[in-house]
Coordinates of C-alpha atoms in Angstrom, one line a residue:
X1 CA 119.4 147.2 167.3
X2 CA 122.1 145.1 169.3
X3 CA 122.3 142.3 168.6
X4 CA 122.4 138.6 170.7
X5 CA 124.9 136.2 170.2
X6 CA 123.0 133.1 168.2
X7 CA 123.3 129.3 169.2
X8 CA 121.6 128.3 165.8
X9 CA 124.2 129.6 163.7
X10 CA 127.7 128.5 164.2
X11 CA 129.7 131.2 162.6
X12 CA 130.0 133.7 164.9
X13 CA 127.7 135.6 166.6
X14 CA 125.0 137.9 165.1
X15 CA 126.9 141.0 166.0
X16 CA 128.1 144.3 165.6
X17 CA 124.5 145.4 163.7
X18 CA 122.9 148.9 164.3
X19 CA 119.8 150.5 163.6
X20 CA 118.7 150.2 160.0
X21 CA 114.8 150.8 160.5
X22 CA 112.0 151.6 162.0
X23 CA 108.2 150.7 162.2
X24 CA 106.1 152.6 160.0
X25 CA 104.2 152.4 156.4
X26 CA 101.0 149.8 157.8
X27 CA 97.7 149.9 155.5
X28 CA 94.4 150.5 156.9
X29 CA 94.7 147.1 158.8
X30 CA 98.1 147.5 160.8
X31 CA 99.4 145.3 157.6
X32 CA 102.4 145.7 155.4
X33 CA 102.5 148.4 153.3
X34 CA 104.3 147.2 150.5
X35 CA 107.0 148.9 148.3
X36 CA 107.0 148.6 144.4
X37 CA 107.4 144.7 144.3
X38 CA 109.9 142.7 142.9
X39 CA 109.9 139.6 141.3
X40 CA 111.5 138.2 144.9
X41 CA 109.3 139.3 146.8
X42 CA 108.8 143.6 148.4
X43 CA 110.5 145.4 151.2
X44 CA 108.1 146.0 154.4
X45 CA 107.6 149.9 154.5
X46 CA 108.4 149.6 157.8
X47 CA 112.1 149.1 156.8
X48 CA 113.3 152.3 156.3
X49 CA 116.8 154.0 155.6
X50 CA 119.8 152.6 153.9
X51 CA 119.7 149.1 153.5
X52 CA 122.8 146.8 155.3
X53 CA 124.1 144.4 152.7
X54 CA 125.1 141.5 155.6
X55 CA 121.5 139.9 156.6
X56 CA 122.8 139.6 160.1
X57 CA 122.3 143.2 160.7
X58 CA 118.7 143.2 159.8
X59 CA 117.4 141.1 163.2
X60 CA 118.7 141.2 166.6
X61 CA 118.6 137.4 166.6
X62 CA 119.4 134.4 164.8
X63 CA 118.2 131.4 165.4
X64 CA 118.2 128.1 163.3
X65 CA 116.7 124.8 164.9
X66 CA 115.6 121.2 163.3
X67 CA 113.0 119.5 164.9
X68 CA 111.8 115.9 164.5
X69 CA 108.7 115.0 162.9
X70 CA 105.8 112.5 164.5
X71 CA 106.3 110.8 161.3
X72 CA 107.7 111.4 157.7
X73 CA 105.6 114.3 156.0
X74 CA 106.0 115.9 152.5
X75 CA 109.2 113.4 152.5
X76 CA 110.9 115.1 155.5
X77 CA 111.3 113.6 158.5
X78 CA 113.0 116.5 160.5
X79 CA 111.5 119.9 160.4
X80 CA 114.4 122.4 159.5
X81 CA 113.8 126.3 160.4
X82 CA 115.4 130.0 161.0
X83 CA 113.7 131.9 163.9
X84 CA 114.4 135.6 163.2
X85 CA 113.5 138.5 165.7
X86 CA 112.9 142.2 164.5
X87 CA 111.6 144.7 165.9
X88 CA 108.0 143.6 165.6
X89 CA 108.9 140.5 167.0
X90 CA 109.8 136.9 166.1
X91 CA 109.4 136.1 162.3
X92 CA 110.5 132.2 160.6
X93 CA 111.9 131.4 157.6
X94 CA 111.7 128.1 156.5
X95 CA 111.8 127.3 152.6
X96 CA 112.0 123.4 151.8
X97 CA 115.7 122.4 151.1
X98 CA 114.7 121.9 147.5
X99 CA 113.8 125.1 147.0
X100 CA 116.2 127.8 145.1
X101 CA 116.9 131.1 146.2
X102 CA 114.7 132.8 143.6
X103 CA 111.8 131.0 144.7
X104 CA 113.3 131.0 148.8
X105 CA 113.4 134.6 148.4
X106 CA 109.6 134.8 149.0
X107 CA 109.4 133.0 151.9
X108 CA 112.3 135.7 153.0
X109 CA 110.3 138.3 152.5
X110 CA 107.3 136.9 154.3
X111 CA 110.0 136.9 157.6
X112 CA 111.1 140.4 156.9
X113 CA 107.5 141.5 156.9
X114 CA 106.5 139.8 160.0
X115 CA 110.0 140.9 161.8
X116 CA 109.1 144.5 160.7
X117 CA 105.5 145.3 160.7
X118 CA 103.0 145.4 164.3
X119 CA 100.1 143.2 163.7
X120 CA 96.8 144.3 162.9
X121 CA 94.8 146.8 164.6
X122 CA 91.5 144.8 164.3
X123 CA 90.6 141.1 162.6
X124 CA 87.6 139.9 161.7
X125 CA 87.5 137.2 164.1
X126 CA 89.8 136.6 167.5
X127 CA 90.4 132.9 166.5
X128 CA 90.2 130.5 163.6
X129 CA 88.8 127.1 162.8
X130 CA 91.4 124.4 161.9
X131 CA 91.1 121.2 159.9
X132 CA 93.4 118.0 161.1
X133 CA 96.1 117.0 158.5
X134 CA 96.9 113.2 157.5
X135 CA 100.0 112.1 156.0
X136 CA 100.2 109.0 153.3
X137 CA 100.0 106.8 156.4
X138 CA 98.2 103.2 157.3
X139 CA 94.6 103.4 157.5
X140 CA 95.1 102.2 161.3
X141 CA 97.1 104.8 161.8
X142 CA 94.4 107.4 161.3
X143 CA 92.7 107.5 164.8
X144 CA 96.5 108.4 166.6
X145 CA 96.9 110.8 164.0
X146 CA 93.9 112.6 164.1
X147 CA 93.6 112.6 167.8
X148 CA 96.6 114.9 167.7
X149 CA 94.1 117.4 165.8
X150 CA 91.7 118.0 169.4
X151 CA 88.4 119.1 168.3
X152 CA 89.2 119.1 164.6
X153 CA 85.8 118.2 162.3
X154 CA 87.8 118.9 159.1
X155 CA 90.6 116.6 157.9
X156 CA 92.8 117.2 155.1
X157 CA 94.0 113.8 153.7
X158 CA 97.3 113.7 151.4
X159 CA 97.0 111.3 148.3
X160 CA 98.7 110.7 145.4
X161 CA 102.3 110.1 146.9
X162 CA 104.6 108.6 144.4
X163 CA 104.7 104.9 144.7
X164 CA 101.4 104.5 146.8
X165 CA 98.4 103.2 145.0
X166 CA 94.9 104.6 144.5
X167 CA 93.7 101.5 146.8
X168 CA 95.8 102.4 149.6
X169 CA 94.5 106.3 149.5
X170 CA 90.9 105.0 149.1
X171 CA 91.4 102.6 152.1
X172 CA 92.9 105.9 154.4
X173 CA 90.0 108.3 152.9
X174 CA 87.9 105.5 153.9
X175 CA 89.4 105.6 157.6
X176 CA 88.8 109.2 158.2
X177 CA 85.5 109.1 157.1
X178 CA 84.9 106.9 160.0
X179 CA 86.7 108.5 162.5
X180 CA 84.7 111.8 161.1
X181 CA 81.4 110.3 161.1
X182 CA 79.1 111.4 158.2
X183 CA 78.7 114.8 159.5
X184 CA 82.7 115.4 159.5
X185 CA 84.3 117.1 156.2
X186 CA 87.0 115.8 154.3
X187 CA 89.8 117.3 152.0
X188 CA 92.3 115.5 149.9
X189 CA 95.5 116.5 149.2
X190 CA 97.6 115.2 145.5
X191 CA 100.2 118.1 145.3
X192 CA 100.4 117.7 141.7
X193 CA 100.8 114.0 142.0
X194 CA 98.2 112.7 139.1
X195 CA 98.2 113.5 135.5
X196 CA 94.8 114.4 134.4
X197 CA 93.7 110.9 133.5
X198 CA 94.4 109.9 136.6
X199 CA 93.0 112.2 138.4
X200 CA 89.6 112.0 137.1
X201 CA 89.3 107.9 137.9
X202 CA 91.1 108.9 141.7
X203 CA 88.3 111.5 142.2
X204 CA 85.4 109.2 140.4
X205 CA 86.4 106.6 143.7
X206 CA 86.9 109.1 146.3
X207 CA 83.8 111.2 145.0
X208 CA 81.6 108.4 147.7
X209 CA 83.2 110.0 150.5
X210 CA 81.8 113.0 149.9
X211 CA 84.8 115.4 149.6
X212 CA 84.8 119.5 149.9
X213 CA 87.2 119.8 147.6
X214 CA 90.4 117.8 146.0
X215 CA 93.4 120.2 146.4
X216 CA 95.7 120.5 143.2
X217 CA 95.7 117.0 142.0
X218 CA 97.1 117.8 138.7
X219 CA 100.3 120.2 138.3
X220 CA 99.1 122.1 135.2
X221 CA 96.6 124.8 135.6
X222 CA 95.7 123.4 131.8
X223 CA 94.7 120.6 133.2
X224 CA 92.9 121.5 136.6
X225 CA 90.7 123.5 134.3
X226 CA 89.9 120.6 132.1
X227 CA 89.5 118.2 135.0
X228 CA 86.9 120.8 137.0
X229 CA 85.0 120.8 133.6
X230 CA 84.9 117.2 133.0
X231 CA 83.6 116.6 136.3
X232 CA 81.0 118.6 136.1
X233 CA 79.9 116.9 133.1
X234 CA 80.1 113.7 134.3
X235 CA 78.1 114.5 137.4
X236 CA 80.9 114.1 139.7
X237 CA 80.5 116.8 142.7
X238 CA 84.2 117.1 143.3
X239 CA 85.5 120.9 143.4
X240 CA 88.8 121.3 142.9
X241 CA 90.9 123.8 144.9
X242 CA 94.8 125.0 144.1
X243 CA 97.5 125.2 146.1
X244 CA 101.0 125.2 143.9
X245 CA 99.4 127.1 140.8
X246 CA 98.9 129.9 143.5
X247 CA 102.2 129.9 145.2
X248 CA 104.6 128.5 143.0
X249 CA 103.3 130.3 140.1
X250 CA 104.7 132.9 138.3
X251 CA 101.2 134.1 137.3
X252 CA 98.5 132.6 140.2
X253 CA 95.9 135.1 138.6
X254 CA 96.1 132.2 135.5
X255 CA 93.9 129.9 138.0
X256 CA 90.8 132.5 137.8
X257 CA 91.1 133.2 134.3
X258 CA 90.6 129.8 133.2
X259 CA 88.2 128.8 135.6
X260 CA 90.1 125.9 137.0
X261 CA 89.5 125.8 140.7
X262 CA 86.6 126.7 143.2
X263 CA 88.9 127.4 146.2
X264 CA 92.5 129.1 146.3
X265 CA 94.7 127.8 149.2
X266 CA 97.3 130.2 150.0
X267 CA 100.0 130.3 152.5
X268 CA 102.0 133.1 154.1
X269 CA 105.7 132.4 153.6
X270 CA 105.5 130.8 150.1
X271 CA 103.8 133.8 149.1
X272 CA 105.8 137.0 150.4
X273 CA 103.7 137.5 153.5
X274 CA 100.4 138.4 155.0
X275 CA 100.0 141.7 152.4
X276 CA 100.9 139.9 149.2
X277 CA 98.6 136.6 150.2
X278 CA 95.2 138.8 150.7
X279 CA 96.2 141.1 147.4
X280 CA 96.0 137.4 145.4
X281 CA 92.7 136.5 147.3
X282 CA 91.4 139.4 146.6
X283 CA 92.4 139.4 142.8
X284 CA 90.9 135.7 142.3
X285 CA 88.0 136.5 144.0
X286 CA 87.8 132.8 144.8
X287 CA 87.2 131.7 148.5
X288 CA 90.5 130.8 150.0
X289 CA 91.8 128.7 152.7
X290 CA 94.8 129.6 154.4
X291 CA 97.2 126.7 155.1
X292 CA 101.1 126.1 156.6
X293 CA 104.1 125.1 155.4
X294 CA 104.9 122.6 158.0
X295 CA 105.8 126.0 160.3
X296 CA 106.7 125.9 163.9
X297 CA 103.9 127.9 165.9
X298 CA 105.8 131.4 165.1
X299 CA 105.1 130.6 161.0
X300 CA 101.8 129.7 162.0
X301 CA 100.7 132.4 164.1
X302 CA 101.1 134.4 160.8
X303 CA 99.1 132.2 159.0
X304 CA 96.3 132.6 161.7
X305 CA 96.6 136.3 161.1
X306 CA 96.3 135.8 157.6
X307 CA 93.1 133.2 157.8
X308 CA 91.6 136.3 160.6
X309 CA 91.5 138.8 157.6
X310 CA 90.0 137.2 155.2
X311 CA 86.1 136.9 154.5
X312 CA 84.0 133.6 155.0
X313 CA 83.5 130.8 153.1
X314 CA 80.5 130.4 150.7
X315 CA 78.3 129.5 153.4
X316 CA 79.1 132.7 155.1
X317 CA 80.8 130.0 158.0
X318 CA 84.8 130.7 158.3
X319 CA 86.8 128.1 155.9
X320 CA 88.7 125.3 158.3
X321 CA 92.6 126.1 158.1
X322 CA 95.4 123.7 157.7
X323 CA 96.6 125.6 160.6
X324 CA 96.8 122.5 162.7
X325 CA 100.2 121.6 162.0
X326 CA 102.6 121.5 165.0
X327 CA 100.8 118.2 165.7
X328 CA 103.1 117.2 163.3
X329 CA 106.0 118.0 165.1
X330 CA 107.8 116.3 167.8
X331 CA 108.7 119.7 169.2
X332 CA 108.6 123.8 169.0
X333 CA 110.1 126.8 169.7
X334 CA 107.0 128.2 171.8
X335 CA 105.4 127.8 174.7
X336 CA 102.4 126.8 175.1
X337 CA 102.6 125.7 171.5
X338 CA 100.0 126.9 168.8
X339 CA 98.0 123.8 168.4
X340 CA 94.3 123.6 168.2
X341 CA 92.0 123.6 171.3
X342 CA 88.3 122.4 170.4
X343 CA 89.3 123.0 167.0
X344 CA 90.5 126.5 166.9
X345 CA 93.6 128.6 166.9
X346 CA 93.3 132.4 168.5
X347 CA 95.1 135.3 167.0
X348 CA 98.5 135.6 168.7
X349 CA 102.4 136.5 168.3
X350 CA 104.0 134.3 170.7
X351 CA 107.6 134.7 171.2
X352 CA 110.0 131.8 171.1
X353 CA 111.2 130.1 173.8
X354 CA 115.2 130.3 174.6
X355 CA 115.1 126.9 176.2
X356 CA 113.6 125.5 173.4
X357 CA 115.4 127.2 171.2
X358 CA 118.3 125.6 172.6
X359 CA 116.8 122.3 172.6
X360 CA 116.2 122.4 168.8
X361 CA 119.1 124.1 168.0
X362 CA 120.9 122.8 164.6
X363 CA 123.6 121.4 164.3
X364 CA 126.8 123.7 162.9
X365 CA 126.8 123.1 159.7
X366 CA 123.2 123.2 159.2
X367 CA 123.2 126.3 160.7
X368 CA 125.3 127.7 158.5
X369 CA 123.6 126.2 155.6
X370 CA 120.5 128.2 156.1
X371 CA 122.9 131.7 157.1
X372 CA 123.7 131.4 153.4
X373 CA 120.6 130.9 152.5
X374 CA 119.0 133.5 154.1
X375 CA 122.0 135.9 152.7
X376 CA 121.5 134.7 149.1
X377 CA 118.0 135.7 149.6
X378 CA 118.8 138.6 150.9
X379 CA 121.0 139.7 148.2
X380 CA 118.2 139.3 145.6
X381 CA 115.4 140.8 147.8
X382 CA 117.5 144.0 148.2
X383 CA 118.3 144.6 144.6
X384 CA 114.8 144.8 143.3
X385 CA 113.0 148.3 142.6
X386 CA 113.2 149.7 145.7
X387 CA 115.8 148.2 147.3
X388 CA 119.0 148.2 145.4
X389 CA 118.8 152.3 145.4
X390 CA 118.9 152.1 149.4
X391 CA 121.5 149.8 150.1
X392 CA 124.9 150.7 151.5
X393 CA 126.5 149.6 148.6
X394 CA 126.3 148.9 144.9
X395 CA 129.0 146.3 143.9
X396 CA 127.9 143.2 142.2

C-alpha cells in the first residue's frame, strides 16, 4: 500500500511502506479469523506474509487527533486518539494514557483487526439501541446532558468517583429518574470505586430507583460475587453486571465461574476486537452489553458491529448499548457523526473526514507520543505465536 503523508504525527511522513497483506481468513460471519493468540492480543488472518517490523508500514495512514470533551469524563477532559486506515478501512486506537503497553497492546489489536478484516456479511439486526451516559455531574446538569442522548430511554449513570459522596450520586440518580419517567431504565456505573461494604449500603439507597443493573461497583471479582449473593439475601433486586473483571482481566472467564455478575459488559478495543469480544460472550454465557471507550464514531462503529452480532437480552428485546458516546465529545473525525437518532445507531463504517482530521489534529509531540505507542505495541503483538516467525527480522 502507499502510503499518505500524516498531519497527526509529526515525525515524518508515513512513507516508503509496501504491501504486507491481503484480505482473507473471515469466519462464517465476514469476522476475524484469529491466529493462535497471544497474551497481547492475535494477528487478523487477513494479514498475511512477512510481517514489517516499523508499524508505519502496516496502514496507508496515520492519523492522531485530541478532541475536547463537553465536560470532564473518566478524568479526562480531552479525548486523545490514533485514526489508522488499512485496507478494510479506517480502524482507532485509543488506550487511556494510563494504560501500559502490555495491556495497550489489546486495544492494538482490536485496530489491526478492524484495519484488516471486511465487515460482516449479515448481522442480526441493521441498527442498535443505545442508552444515554451521565458523567459525576450536578443533578441540574442532567436534563442538558441527557438531551444530547436524542431518543435515549436507557441512561447509564457513573457513581462512586473518588471524593464525591453517596448523597451527591443519590441526588443525580434521583435526577434521571425524573427526566426518565418511571417507565425509563437506569444503569449505574462505580468502576471499581466501592469496597464491598460500601457497595452494599450505596446499592440498598439506590435500590428505590429501580436500577437494571449496577456495573462493577467493587474491583475484586471476590467480592462482586459476595455482594450479588448478599443482595439476594437481603431482598435487594439489584443485579450486578462487570465491566473491568472482563476486560482488564487476565482470566474474565473467573466472573462466570463464581457466579458474580448477571450481565458482562464488553467493549471492542479493550478486548482485542470484535472476534475475541463474542468468543468471551459466548464462553460466559451471560447476556452482555456492548459499550465504548470514550471512541470517536470510527471506535464506535465497531462497537455497533459487535452489539449487531450478539443475541438478545433476557427478555428476548436487544440490550441498550453505551454506544451513545460522541455526545460526549466536542468534536469527531466523521461526518455525519455516529450519534443516536431516536435512540438507535445503524450498522456502518464511516470513513473519517480529512477536514476534520485536520481540525483535531494533535499537537507534535502528542503525536509522537502515541507513534511510540502504537510501535511498542506493535513490537509485542508481533512476537507472539504466530507472529514473531513471520516478521522480517528477529533481533531483540
Amino acid at each position: 500500500m502507499n502510503a499518505h503523508p500524516d498531519p497527526g504525527v509529526a515525525s515524518g511522513p508515513v512513507s516508503g511502506a509496501s504491501p504486507v497483506a491481503g484480505l482473507s481468513g473471515t469466519d462464517g460471519a465476514g469476522t476475524l479469523a484469529a491466529e493462535t493468540p497471544g497474551p497481547y492480543g492475535a494477528l487478523p488472518a487477513g494479514l498475511t506474509g512477512e510481517l514489517p517490523r516499523d508499524v508505519r508500514e502496516l496502514f496507508s495512514r496515520i492519523h492522531v487527533v485530541s478532541i475536547p470533551m463537553v465536560m470532564r469524563f473518566r478524568g479526562v477532559d480531552t479525548r486523545t486518539a490514533m485514526l489508522l486506515r488499512g485496507p478494510a478501512g479506517w480502524a482507532e486506537f485509543s488506550p487511556f494514557e494510563e494504560y501500559p503497553p502490555p495491556e495497550a497492546a489489546r486495544w492494538f489489536a482490536a485496530a489491526l483487526e478492524r484495519a484488516y478484516v471486511p465487515g460482516p456479511a449479515g448481522t442480526v439486526r441493521d441498527q442498535v439501541p443505545v442508552n444515554a451516559t451521565v458523567p459525576s455531574c450536578d443533578p441540574e446538569e442532567v436534563p442538558r446532558v441527557l438531551a444530547r442522548f436524542p431518543g435515549c430511554t436507557t441512561a447509564k449513570v457513573k457513581v462512586a468517583q473518588a471524593g464525591v459522596p453517596l448523597e451527591a450520586d443519590i441526588a443525580r440518580v434521583a435526577a434521571v429518574r425524573r427526566e426518565l419517567g418511571q417507565d425509563g431504565v437506569i444503569r449505574v456505573d462505580a468502576n471499581g470505586g466501592w469496597s464491598l461494604a460500601e457497595a452494599k449500603r450505596a446499592l440498598r439507597r439506590l435500590a428505590e430507583f429501580g436500577l437494571q443493573y449496577a456495573e462493577q461497583p467493587c474491583a475484586a471479582v471476590e467480592d462482586l460475587a459476595a455482594l450479588r449473593a448478599e443482595l439476594a439475601e437481603a431482598g435487594i433486586g439489584v443485579p450486578i453486571a462487570a465491566d473491568e473483571s472482563i476486560r482488564r482481566a487476565e482470566d474474565p472467564m473467573r466472573v462466570a465461574r463464581l457466579q458474580a455478575a448477571d450481565y458482562i459488559v464488553v467493549k471492542v478495543q479493550p478486548l482485542g476486537g470484535i472476534a475475541q469480544a463474542r468468543h468471551i460472550v459466548a464462553q460466559t454465557g451471560l447476556p452482555a452489553v456492548v459499550s465504548s471507550a470514550l471512541d470517536t464514531s470510527i471506535g464506535i462503529a465497531a462497537g455497533v458491529e459487535l452489539a449487531a452480532l450478539l443475541p438478545p437480552g433476557p427478555d428476548g428485546e436487544p440490550l441498550a448499548c453505551g454506544l451513545g458516546t460522541v455526545g460526549l465529545l466536542r468534536g469527531d473525525v466523521a461526518d455525519p457523526s455516529l450519534r443516536p437518532s431516536g435512540g438507535m445507531l445503524p450498522v456502518t463504517r464511516p470513513d473519517a473526514d480529512d477536514a476534520l482530521l485536520e481540525r483535531y489534529r494533535a499537537d507534535p509531540g502528542t503525536a509522537e507520543a502515541w507513534l511510540a505507542r502504537a510501535q511498542a505495541c506493535w513490537e509485542l503483538i508481533r512476537r507472539t505465536p504466530g507472529g514473531e516467525a513471520r516478521g522480517h527480522d528477529h533481533a531483540s
